[in-house]
PDB file of C-alpha atoms in Angstrom:
ATOM      1  CA  MET V   2      10.301  29.422 -16.925  1.00 43.00           C
ATOM      2  CA  HIS V   3      12.383  32.601 -17.027  1.00 50.00           C
ATOM      3  CA  GLN V   4      14.471  32.926 -20.169  1.00 48.00           C
ATOM      4  CA  PRO V   5      17.585  35.100 -19.787  1.00 45.00           C
ATOM      5  CA  SER V   6      17.851  38.083 -22.120  1.00 46.00           C
ATOM      6  CA  PHE V   7      21.497  37.222 -22.744  1.00 56.00           C
ATOM      7  CA  PRO V   8      23.514  34.023 -22.386  1.00 74.00           C
ATOM      8  CA  PRO V   9      24.467  33.540 -18.745  1.00 86.00           C
ATOM      9  CA  VAL V  10      27.949  34.318 -17.515  1.00 97.00           C
ATOM     10  CA  SER V  11      29.641  31.076 -16.518  1.00 97.00           C
ATOM     11  CA  ILE V  12      31.751  31.654 -13.417  1.00 98.00           C
ATOM     12  CA  VAL V  13      34.083  28.689 -13.648  1.00 97.00           C
ATOM     13  CA  GLY V  14      36.543  27.268 -11.138  1.00 97.00           C
ATOM     14  CA  ALA V  15      39.827  26.539 -12.940  1.00 97.00           C
ATOM     15  CA  GLY V  16      41.031  24.272 -10.153  1.00 96.00           C
ATOM     16  CA  PRO V  17      44.470  24.316  -8.510  1.00 95.00           C
ATOM     17  CA  GLY V  18      46.655  24.104 -11.614  1.00 94.00           C
ATOM     18  CA  ASP V  19      46.641  20.707 -13.309  1.00 96.00           C
ATOM     19  CA  PRO V  20      44.194  21.064 -16.250  1.00 96.00           C
ATOM     20  CA  GLU V  21      43.064  17.454 -15.813  1.00 96.00           C
ATOM     21  CA  LEU V  22      41.458  18.456 -12.519  1.00 97.00           C
ATOM     22  CA  LEU V  23      38.844  20.585 -14.294  1.00 97.00           C
ATOM     23  CA  THR V  24      35.281  19.333 -14.142  1.00 97.00           C
ATOM     24  CA  LEU V  25      33.718  18.079 -17.368  1.00 97.00           C
ATOM     25  CA  LYS V  26      31.193  20.917 -17.227  1.00 96.00           C
ATOM     26  CA  ALA V  27      33.964  23.494 -16.874  1.00 97.00           C
ATOM     27  CA  ALA V  28      35.812  22.064 -19.879  1.00 97.00           C
ATOM     28  CA  ARG V  29      32.615  22.147 -21.952  1.00 96.00           C
ATOM     29  CA  ARG V  30      31.884  25.785 -21.082  1.00 96.00           C
ATOM     30  CA  ILE V  31      35.467  26.766 -21.965  1.00 97.00           C
ATOM     31  CA  ALA V  32      35.172  25.038 -25.338  1.00 97.00           C
ATOM     32  CA  GLU V  33      31.885  26.880 -26.020  1.00 96.00           C
ATOM     33  CA  ALA V  34      33.065  30.320 -24.891  1.00 97.00           C
ATOM     34  CA  GLU V  35      33.324  33.332 -27.172  1.00 97.00           C
ATOM     35  CA  ILE V  36      35.220  35.340 -24.574  1.00 97.00           C
ATOM     36  CA  ILE V  37      37.117  34.231 -21.451  1.00 98.00           C
ATOM     37  CA  PHE V  38      38.111  36.559 -18.654  1.00 98.00           C
ATOM     38  CA  TYR V  39      40.810  34.643 -16.798  1.00 97.00           C
ATOM     39  CA  ASP V  40      42.738  34.985 -13.555  1.00 94.00           C
ATOM     40  CA  ALA V  41      46.525  35.110 -13.263  1.00 90.00           C
ATOM     41  CA  LEU V  42      46.573  31.785 -11.400  1.00 89.00           C
ATOM     42  CA  ALA V  43      44.562  29.904 -14.029  1.00 91.00           C
ATOM     43  CA  ASN V  44      46.914  27.555 -15.881  1.00 93.00           C
ATOM     44  CA  PRO V  45      47.448  28.918 -19.437  1.00 92.00           C
ATOM     45  CA  ARG V  46      47.113  25.343 -20.757  1.00 95.00           C
ATOM     46  CA  ILE V  47      43.430  25.517 -19.837  1.00 97.00           C
ATOM     47  CA  LEU V  48      42.982  28.334 -22.341  1.00 97.00           C
ATOM     48  CA  ASP V  49      44.151  25.967 -25.078  1.00 96.00           C
ATOM     49  CA  MET V  50      40.811  24.192 -24.667  1.00 97.00           C
ATOM     50  CA  ALA V  51      39.012  27.256 -26.041  1.00 97.00           C
ATOM     51  CA  ALA V  52      38.003  27.629 -29.675  1.00 97.00           C
ATOM     52  CA  ASP V  53      40.316  29.512 -32.025  1.00 96.00           C
ATOM     53  CA  HIS V  54      37.828  32.373 -32.337  1.00 96.00           C
ATOM     54  CA  CYS V  55      37.508  32.806 -28.570  1.00 97.00           C
ATOM     55  CA  ARG V  56      38.862  36.088 -27.205  1.00 97.00           C
ATOM     56  CA  LYS V  57      40.984  35.695 -24.051  1.00 97.00           C
ATOM     57  CA  VAL V  58      41.276  38.596 -21.626  1.00 97.00           C
ATOM     58  CA  GLU V  59      43.581  38.499 -18.602  1.00 95.00           C
ATOM     59  CA  VAL V  60      42.077  40.152 -15.530  1.00 94.00           C
ATOM     60  CA  GLY V  61      44.395  38.681 -12.922  1.00 82.00           C
ATOM     61  CA  LYS V  62      45.475  39.769  -9.479  1.00 69.00           C
ATOM     62  CA  ARG V  63      48.822  38.929  -7.873  1.00 61.00           C
ATOM     63  CA  GLY V  64      50.090  40.226  -4.554  1.00 56.00           C
ATOM     64  CA  GLY V  65      52.598  43.042  -4.934  1.00 55.00           C
ATOM     65  CA  GLN V  66      52.032  43.314  -8.697  1.00 61.00           C
ATOM     66  CA  ASN V  67      49.804  45.373 -10.965  1.00 68.00           C
ATOM     67  CA  SER V  68      46.284  43.989 -10.728  1.00 78.00           C
ATOM     68  CA  THR V  69      43.036  44.489 -12.575  1.00 88.00           C
ATOM     69  CA  PRO V  70      40.593  46.522 -10.439  1.00 93.00           C
ATOM     70  CA  GLN V  71      37.631  44.424  -9.349  1.00 94.00           C
ATOM     71  CA  LEU V  72      35.088  47.016 -10.472  1.00 95.00           C
ATOM     72  CA  PHE V  73      36.630  46.968 -13.963  1.00 95.00           C
ATOM     73  CA  ILE V  74      36.127  43.181 -14.085  1.00 96.00           C
ATOM     74  CA  HIS V  75      32.473  43.655 -13.161  1.00 97.00           C
ATOM     75  CA  GLU V  76      32.034  46.223 -15.909  1.00 97.00           C
ATOM     76  CA  GLN V  77      33.680  43.997 -18.530  1.00 97.00           C
ATOM     77  CA  LEU V  78      31.492  41.008 -17.636  1.00 97.00           C
ATOM     78  CA  ILE V  79      28.321  43.057 -17.796  1.00 97.00           C
ATOM     79  CA  ARG V  80      29.301  44.707 -21.101  1.00 97.00           C
ATOM     80  CA  ALA V  81      30.115  41.343 -22.723  1.00 96.00           C
ATOM     81  CA  ALA V  82      26.869  39.813 -21.438  1.00 95.00           C
ATOM     82  CA  ARG V  83      24.844  42.649 -22.943  1.00 94.00           C
ATOM     83  CA  GLN V  84      26.548  41.984 -26.264  1.00 95.00           C
ATOM     84  CA  GLY V  85      25.070  38.488 -26.201  1.00 93.00           C
ATOM     85  CA  LEU V  86      28.417  36.692 -25.957  1.00 95.00           C
ATOM     86  CA  ARG V  87      29.036  33.297 -24.415  1.00 96.00           C
ATOM     87  CA  ILE V  88      31.192  34.257 -21.450  1.00 98.00           C
ATOM     88  CA  VAL V  89      33.455  32.287 -19.130  1.00 98.00           C
ATOM     89  CA  ARG V  90      34.877  33.980 -16.071  1.00 98.00           C
ATOM     90  CA  LEU V  91      37.746  31.610 -15.292  1.00 98.00           C
ATOM     91  CA  LYS V  92      38.883  31.797 -11.681  1.00 96.00           C
ATOM     92  CA  GLY V  93      41.728  29.923 -10.010  1.00 94.00           C
ATOM     93  CA  GLY V  94      40.668  27.179  -7.609  1.00 96.00           C
ATOM     94  CA  ASP V  95      37.009  27.528  -6.638  1.00 97.00           C
ATOM     95  CA  PRO V  96      35.148  30.789  -7.360  1.00 97.00           C
ATOM     96  CA  PHE V  97      33.594  30.980  -3.899  1.00 97.00           C
ATOM     97  CA  LEU V  98      36.676  30.267  -1.764  1.00 96.00           C
ATOM     98  CA  PHE V  99      38.864  33.384  -1.580  1.00 93.00           C
ATOM     99  CA  GLY V 100      38.096  33.975  -5.256  1.00 91.00           C
ATOM    100  CA  ARG V 101      35.762  37.005  -5.138  1.00 94.00           C
ATOM    101  CA  GLY V 102      33.140  34.986  -6.946  1.00 96.00           C
ATOM    102  CA  GLY V 103      30.506  36.278  -4.569  1.00 96.00           C
ATOM    103  CA  GLU V 104      31.343  39.883  -5.413  1.00 97.00           C
ATOM    104  CA  GLU V 105      31.019  39.178  -9.118  1.00 97.00           C
ATOM    105  CA  CYS V 106      27.686  37.407  -8.651  1.00 97.00           C
ATOM    106  CA  LEU V 107      26.313  40.377  -6.738  1.00 98.00           C
ATOM    107  CA  ALA V 108      27.480  42.780  -9.447  1.00 98.00           C
ATOM    108  CA  LEU V 109      25.867  40.666 -12.178  1.00 97.00           C
ATOM    109  CA  ARG V 110      22.647  40.327 -10.197  1.00 97.00           C
ATOM    110  CA  ALA V 111      22.489  44.104  -9.677  1.00 97.00           C
ATOM    111  CA  ALA V 112      22.855  44.543 -13.456  1.00 97.00           C
ATOM    112  CA  ASN V 113      20.131  41.933 -14.106  1.00 96.00           C
ATOM    113  CA  VAL V 114      22.608  39.610 -15.833  1.00 95.00           C
ATOM    114  CA  ASP V 115      22.092  35.862 -15.455  1.00 95.00           C
ATOM    115  CA  TYR V 116      24.961  33.647 -14.380  1.00 96.00           C
ATOM    116  CA  GLU V 117      25.868  30.133 -13.314  1.00 96.00           C
ATOM    117  CA  ILE V 118      28.500  28.849 -10.890  1.00 96.00           C
ATOM    118  CA  ILE V 119      30.708  25.901 -11.838  1.00 97.00           C
ATOM    119  CA  PRO V 120      32.723  24.828  -8.776  1.00 97.00           C
ATOM    120  CA  GLY V 121      36.407  23.987  -8.936  1.00 97.00           C
ATOM    121  CA  ILE V 122      38.852  22.132  -6.718  1.00 97.00           C
ATOM    122  CA  THR V 123      40.275  24.666  -4.314  1.00 97.00           C
ATOM    123  CA  SER V 124      44.052  24.806  -3.953  1.00 96.00           C
ATOM    124  CA  GLY V 125      44.003  24.062  -0.221  1.00 97.00           C
ATOM    125  CA  MET V 126      42.328  20.707  -0.723  1.00 97.00           C
ATOM    126  CA  ALA V 127      44.479  19.894  -3.745  1.00 97.00           C
ATOM    127  CA  ALA V 128      47.755  20.795  -2.002  1.00 97.00           C
ATOM    128  CA  ALA V 129      46.859  18.473   0.855  1.00 98.00           C
ATOM    129  CA  ALA V 130      45.712  15.608  -1.368  1.00 97.00           C
ATOM    130  CA  TYR V 131      48.817  15.751  -3.576  1.00 97.00           C
ATOM    131  CA  ALA V 132      50.997  15.788  -0.455  1.00 97.00           C
ATOM    132  CA  GLY V 133      49.188  12.779   1.019  1.00 97.00           C
ATOM    133  CA  VAL V 134      47.639  14.800   3.857  1.00 98.00           C
ATOM    134  CA  PRO V 135      44.006  13.917   4.685  1.00 97.00           C
ATOM    135  CA  LEU V 136      42.498  17.152   5.983  1.00 98.00           C
ATOM    136  CA  THR V 137      40.121  15.097   8.099  1.00 97.00           C
ATOM    137  CA  HIS V 138      40.863  11.837   9.874  1.00 96.00           C
ATOM    138  CA  ARG V 139      38.698  10.065  12.439  1.00 94.00           C
ATOM    139  CA  HIS V 140      41.466   9.993  15.030  1.00 94.00           C
ATOM    140  CA  ARG V 141      43.341  13.217  14.252  1.00 94.00           C
ATOM    141  CA  SER V 142      41.088  15.852  12.733  1.00 96.00           C
ATOM    142  CA  GLN V 143      37.332  16.271  12.908  1.00 97.00           C
ATOM    143  CA  SER V 144      37.309  19.900  11.768  1.00 98.00           C
ATOM    144  CA  VAL V 145      39.011  22.047   9.137  1.00 98.00           C
ATOM    145  CA  LEU V 146      39.224  25.832   8.966  1.00 97.00           C
ATOM    146  CA  PHE V 147      40.058  27.623   5.690  1.00 97.00           C
ATOM    147  CA  LEU V 148      41.681  30.998   6.316  1.00 95.00           C
ATOM    148  CA  THR V 149      43.219  33.873   4.421  1.00 94.00           C
ATOM    149  CA  GLY V 150      46.657  34.996   5.554  1.00 91.00           C
ATOM    150  CA  HIS V 151      45.986  38.689   5.066  1.00 80.00           C
ATOM    151  CA  GLU V 152      43.146  41.121   5.520  1.00 72.00           C
ATOM    152  CA  ALA V 153      41.291  42.973   2.798  1.00 65.00           C
ATOM    153  CA  ARG V 154      42.398  46.562   2.271  1.00 67.00           C
ATOM    154  CA  GLY V 155      40.963  48.512   5.166  1.00 66.00           C
ATOM    155  CA  GLY V 156      39.600  45.320   6.686  1.00 68.00           C
ATOM    156  CA  LYS V 157      40.112  43.609  10.022  1.00 78.00           C
ATOM    157  CA  ALA V 158      43.324  41.637  10.557  1.00 79.00           C
ATOM    158  CA  PRO V 159      42.939  37.875  11.176  1.00 85.00           C
ATOM    159  CA  ASP V 160      42.526  36.963  14.848  1.00 90.00           C
ATOM    160  CA  TRP V 161      45.204  34.267  15.006  1.00 93.00           C
ATOM    161  CA  SER V 162      44.769  33.745  18.745  1.00 89.00           C
ATOM    162  CA  HIS V 163      41.158  32.757  18.092  1.00 91.00           C
ATOM    163  CA  HIS V 164      41.993  30.681  15.026  1.00 95.00           C
ATOM    164  CA  ALA V 165      44.649  28.728  16.931  1.00 95.00           C
ATOM    165  CA  GLN V 166      41.942  26.878  18.861  1.00 92.00           C
ATOM    166  CA  ALA V 167      39.111  27.032  16.317  1.00 94.00           C
ATOM    167  CA  ALA V 168      39.712  23.759  14.426  1.00 97.00           C
ATOM    168  CA  ASP V 169      41.887  20.659  14.377  1.00 97.00           C
ATOM    169  CA  THR V 170      43.378  21.526  10.976  1.00 98.00           C
ATOM    170  CA  LEU V 171      44.115  24.991   9.600  1.00 98.00           C
ATOM    171  CA  VAL V 172      44.489  25.636   5.860  1.00 98.00           C
ATOM    172  CA  ILE V 173      45.871  29.101   5.190  1.00 98.00           C
ATOM    173  CA  TYR V 174      45.770  30.807   1.791  1.00 96.00           C
ATOM    174  CA  MET V 175      47.950  33.793   0.833  1.00 93.00           C
ATOM    175  CA  GLY V 176      49.946  33.499   4.035  1.00 94.00           C
ATOM    176  CA  ILE V 177      53.434  32.464   3.012  1.00 95.00           C
ATOM    177  CA  GLU V 178      54.838  36.006   2.945  1.00 94.00           C
ATOM    178  CA  ARG V 179      53.612  36.460   6.520  1.00 95.00           C
ATOM    179  CA  ALA V 180      54.405  32.976   7.765  1.00 96.00           C
ATOM    180  CA  ALA V 181      56.717  34.133  10.560  1.00 96.00           C
ATOM    181  CA  GLY V 182      54.094  36.386  12.112  1.00 95.00           C
ATOM    182  CA  ILE V 183      51.310  33.860  11.597  1.00 96.00           C
ATOM    183  CA  CYS V 184      53.273  31.114  13.345  1.00 97.00           C
ATOM    184  CA  THR V 185      54.249  33.385  16.220  1.00 96.00           C
ATOM    185  CA  ASN V 186      50.660  34.496  16.754  1.00 96.00           C
ATOM    186  CA  LEU V 187      49.288  30.945  16.535  1.00 97.00           C
ATOM    187  CA  MET V 188      51.723  29.852  19.222  1.00 97.00           C
ATOM    188  CA  ALA V 189      50.754  32.880  21.322  1.00 96.00           C
ATOM    189  CA  GLY V 190      47.164  31.705  20.926  1.00 95.00           C
ATOM    190  CA  GLY V 191      48.002  28.329  22.432  1.00 96.00           C
ATOM    191  CA  LEU V 192      48.974  26.173  19.458  1.00 97.00           C
ATOM    192  CA  ALA V 193      51.916  23.974  20.390  1.00 97.00           C
ATOM    193  CA  ALA V 194      55.310  24.835  18.917  1.00 98.00           C
ATOM    194  CA  GLU V 195      55.737  21.216  17.755  1.00 98.00           C
ATOM    195  CA  THR V 196      52.445  21.174  15.793  1.00 98.00           C
ATOM    196  CA  PRO V 197      53.179  19.555  12.386  1.00 98.00           C
ATOM    197  CA  CYS V 198      52.985  21.943   9.425  1.00 98.00           C
ATOM    198  CA  LEU V 199      53.310  21.791   5.667  1.00 98.00           C
ATOM    199  CA  ALA V 200      53.879  24.564   3.139  1.00 98.00           C
ATOM    200  CA  VAL V 201      53.086  23.818  -0.522  1.00 98.00           C
ATOM    201  CA  GLN V 202      53.913  26.028  -3.501  1.00 97.00           C
ATOM    202  CA  TRP V 203      52.156  25.601  -6.878  1.00 95.00           C
ATOM    203  CA  ALA V 204      49.914  22.740  -5.768  1.00 96.00           C
ATOM    204  CA  THR V 205      49.433  19.968  -8.389  1.00 96.00           C
ATOM    205  CA  LEU V 206      52.068  21.481 -10.695  1.00 93.00           C
ATOM    206  CA  GLU V 207      55.526  21.905  -9.201  1.00 89.00           C
ATOM    207  CA  GLN V 208      54.104  20.829  -5.790  1.00 93.00           C
ATOM    208  CA  LYS V 209      57.213  22.133  -4.063  1.00 95.00           C
ATOM    209  CA  GLN V 210      56.763  21.599  -0.337  1.00 95.00           C
ATOM    210  CA  VAL V 211      58.433  21.619   3.061  1.00 97.00           C
ATOM    211  CA  GLN V 212      57.316  20.034   6.312  1.00 97.00           C
ATOM    212  CA  ALA V 213      58.322  21.362   9.735  1.00 98.00           C
ATOM    213  CA  PRO V 214      57.044  21.996  13.269  1.00 98.00           C
ATOM    214  CA  LEU V 215      55.171  25.267  13.722  1.00 98.00           C
ATOM    215  CA  ALA V 216      58.113  26.901  15.523  1.00 98.00           C
ATOM    216  CA  ARG V 217      60.449  26.251  12.570  1.00 98.00           C
ATOM    217  CA  LEU V 218      58.065  26.537   9.644  1.00 98.00           C
ATOM    218  CA  SER V 219      58.993  30.055   8.503  1.00 97.00           C
ATOM    219  CA  ALA V 220      62.720  29.255   8.679  1.00 97.00           C
ATOM    220  CA  GLU V 221      62.250  26.103   6.583  1.00 97.00           C
ATOM    221  CA  ILE V 222      60.145  28.020   4.057  1.00 97.00           C
ATOM    222  CA  ALA V 223      62.959  30.527   3.655  1.00 97.00           C
ATOM    223  CA  ARG V 224      65.569  27.767   3.430  1.00 97.00           C
ATOM    224  CA  ALA V 225      63.617  26.016   0.646  1.00 96.00           C
ATOM    225  CA  GLY V 226      62.961  29.277  -1.206  1.00 96.00           C
ATOM    226  CA  LEU V 227      59.198  28.784  -1.324  1.00 97.00           C
ATOM    227  CA  GLY V 228      57.089  31.724  -2.422  1.00 95.00           C
ATOM    228  CA  SER V 229      53.619  32.639  -3.590  1.00 93.00           C
ATOM    229  CA  PRO V 230      51.258  31.079  -4.569  1.00 94.00           C
ATOM    230  CA  ALA V 231      51.373  28.708  -1.643  1.00 96.00           C
ATOM    231  CA  ILE V 232      49.230  27.025   0.992  1.00 98.00           C
ATOM    232  CA  LEU V 233      50.035  26.438   4.665  1.00 98.00           C
ATOM    233  CA  ILE V 234      48.538  23.361   6.342  1.00 98.00           C
ATOM    234  CA  ILE V 235      48.782  23.144  10.117  1.00 98.00           C
ATOM    235  CA  GLY V 236      47.683  20.250  12.299  1.00 98.00           C
ATOM    236  CA  ALA V 237      48.333  16.674  13.401  1.00 97.00           C
ATOM    237  CA  VAL V 238      47.187  15.238  10.051  1.00 98.00           C
ATOM    238  CA  VAL V 239      50.353  16.580   8.432  1.00 98.00           C
ATOM    239  CA  GLU V 240      52.220  13.714  10.104  1.00 96.00           C
ATOM    240  CA  LEU V 241      50.352  11.313   7.809  1.00 96.00           C
ATOM    241  CA  ALA V 242      52.043  12.766   4.730  1.00 95.00           C
ATOM    242  CA  GLU V 243      54.973  10.372   5.024  1.00 91.00           C
ATOM    243  CA  LEU V 244      52.619   7.406   5.191  1.00 94.00           C
ATOM    244  CA  CYS V 245      50.138   8.512   2.532  1.00 96.00           C
ATOM    245  CA  ALA V 246      52.489  10.225   0.047  1.00 94.00           C
ATOM    246  CA  TRP V 247      51.971   8.951  -3.495  1.00 93.00           C
ATOM    247  CA  LEU V 248      53.855  11.363  -5.786  1.00 88.00           C
ATOM    248  CA  PRO V 249      57.409  10.809  -7.036  1.00 79.00           C
ATOM    249  CA  LYS V 250      59.928  12.796  -5.029  1.00 67.00           C
ATOM    250  CA  THR V 251      60.867  16.468  -5.629  1.00 54.00           C
ATOM    251  CA  GLU V 252      62.238  17.009  -9.161  1.00 53.00           C
ATOM    252  CA  ASP V 253      60.740  13.734 -10.396  1.00 50.00           C
ATOM    253  CA  ALA V 254      57.343  14.884  -9.143  1.00 44.00           C
ATOM    254  CA  ALA V 255      57.636  18.203 -10.962  1.00 45.00           C
ATOM    255  CA  ARG V 256      58.559  16.483 -14.244  1.00 48.00           C
ATOM    256  CA  HIS V 257      55.737  13.972 -13.804  1.00 45.00           C
ATOM    257  CA  LEU V 258      53.110  16.654 -13.259  1.00 43.00           C
ATOM    258  CA  MET V 259      54.306  19.066 -15.935  1.00 44.00           C
ATOM    259  CA  GLN V 260      54.377  16.276 -18.542  1.00 48.00           C
ATOM    260  CA  GLN V 261      50.753  15.278 -17.999  1.00 47.00           C
ATOM    261  CA  PRO V 262      48.687  15.766 -21.159  1.00 44.00           C
TER     262      PRO V 262
END
């Protein structure tokens, strides 16, 4: 059996925010780490699980703010691996869903550095679950499409007319700043103006959310003052939120979640 020359890089999903939603394996790797490269959206309380001697390096990216270049992250991971360190690359949500985990794997593979992937709960699923929205339902949704709300630099813009008819439920990441245009284009693509929608900011932490028909979603987002990071959920299943909701309301919910150990 192949034995790696250096300890593998653990590419770990930090989950949507609440530290208790980490997997047991993720928590163990964090506790064992000698260096952690962490994203901006990873809850700082997760870093408290690391040993005192562990070095913590922020390599986060936030829209409209100074961000760590992706190639620099690759270089840092490779350099630390060649020093024989136990490394955790801590990524918000799940590493392979809009998290650039694939790019980092390819860079490590090209450098002949071993790695492992530890999945995390992605924020789209968590936002829906904490809002009481089942993304699938036998009578309302048999398909779900996860989308990004913006294109990569120099990349192709999302084809919202196509996406409008591509699945029963749409889950849109990084789209709240462009919600007005997204909603307009989805309606132009044939999605009904009265389609139920939900916007959720800081899923599983503040879980600040608004519900509205597609035609009024962007206006309600602005009225509520929601901003990034946020998830948009669009489809008939959103109507079930009022029946399946389980969190305390608004401010009580925020206090409840923030006080969890």
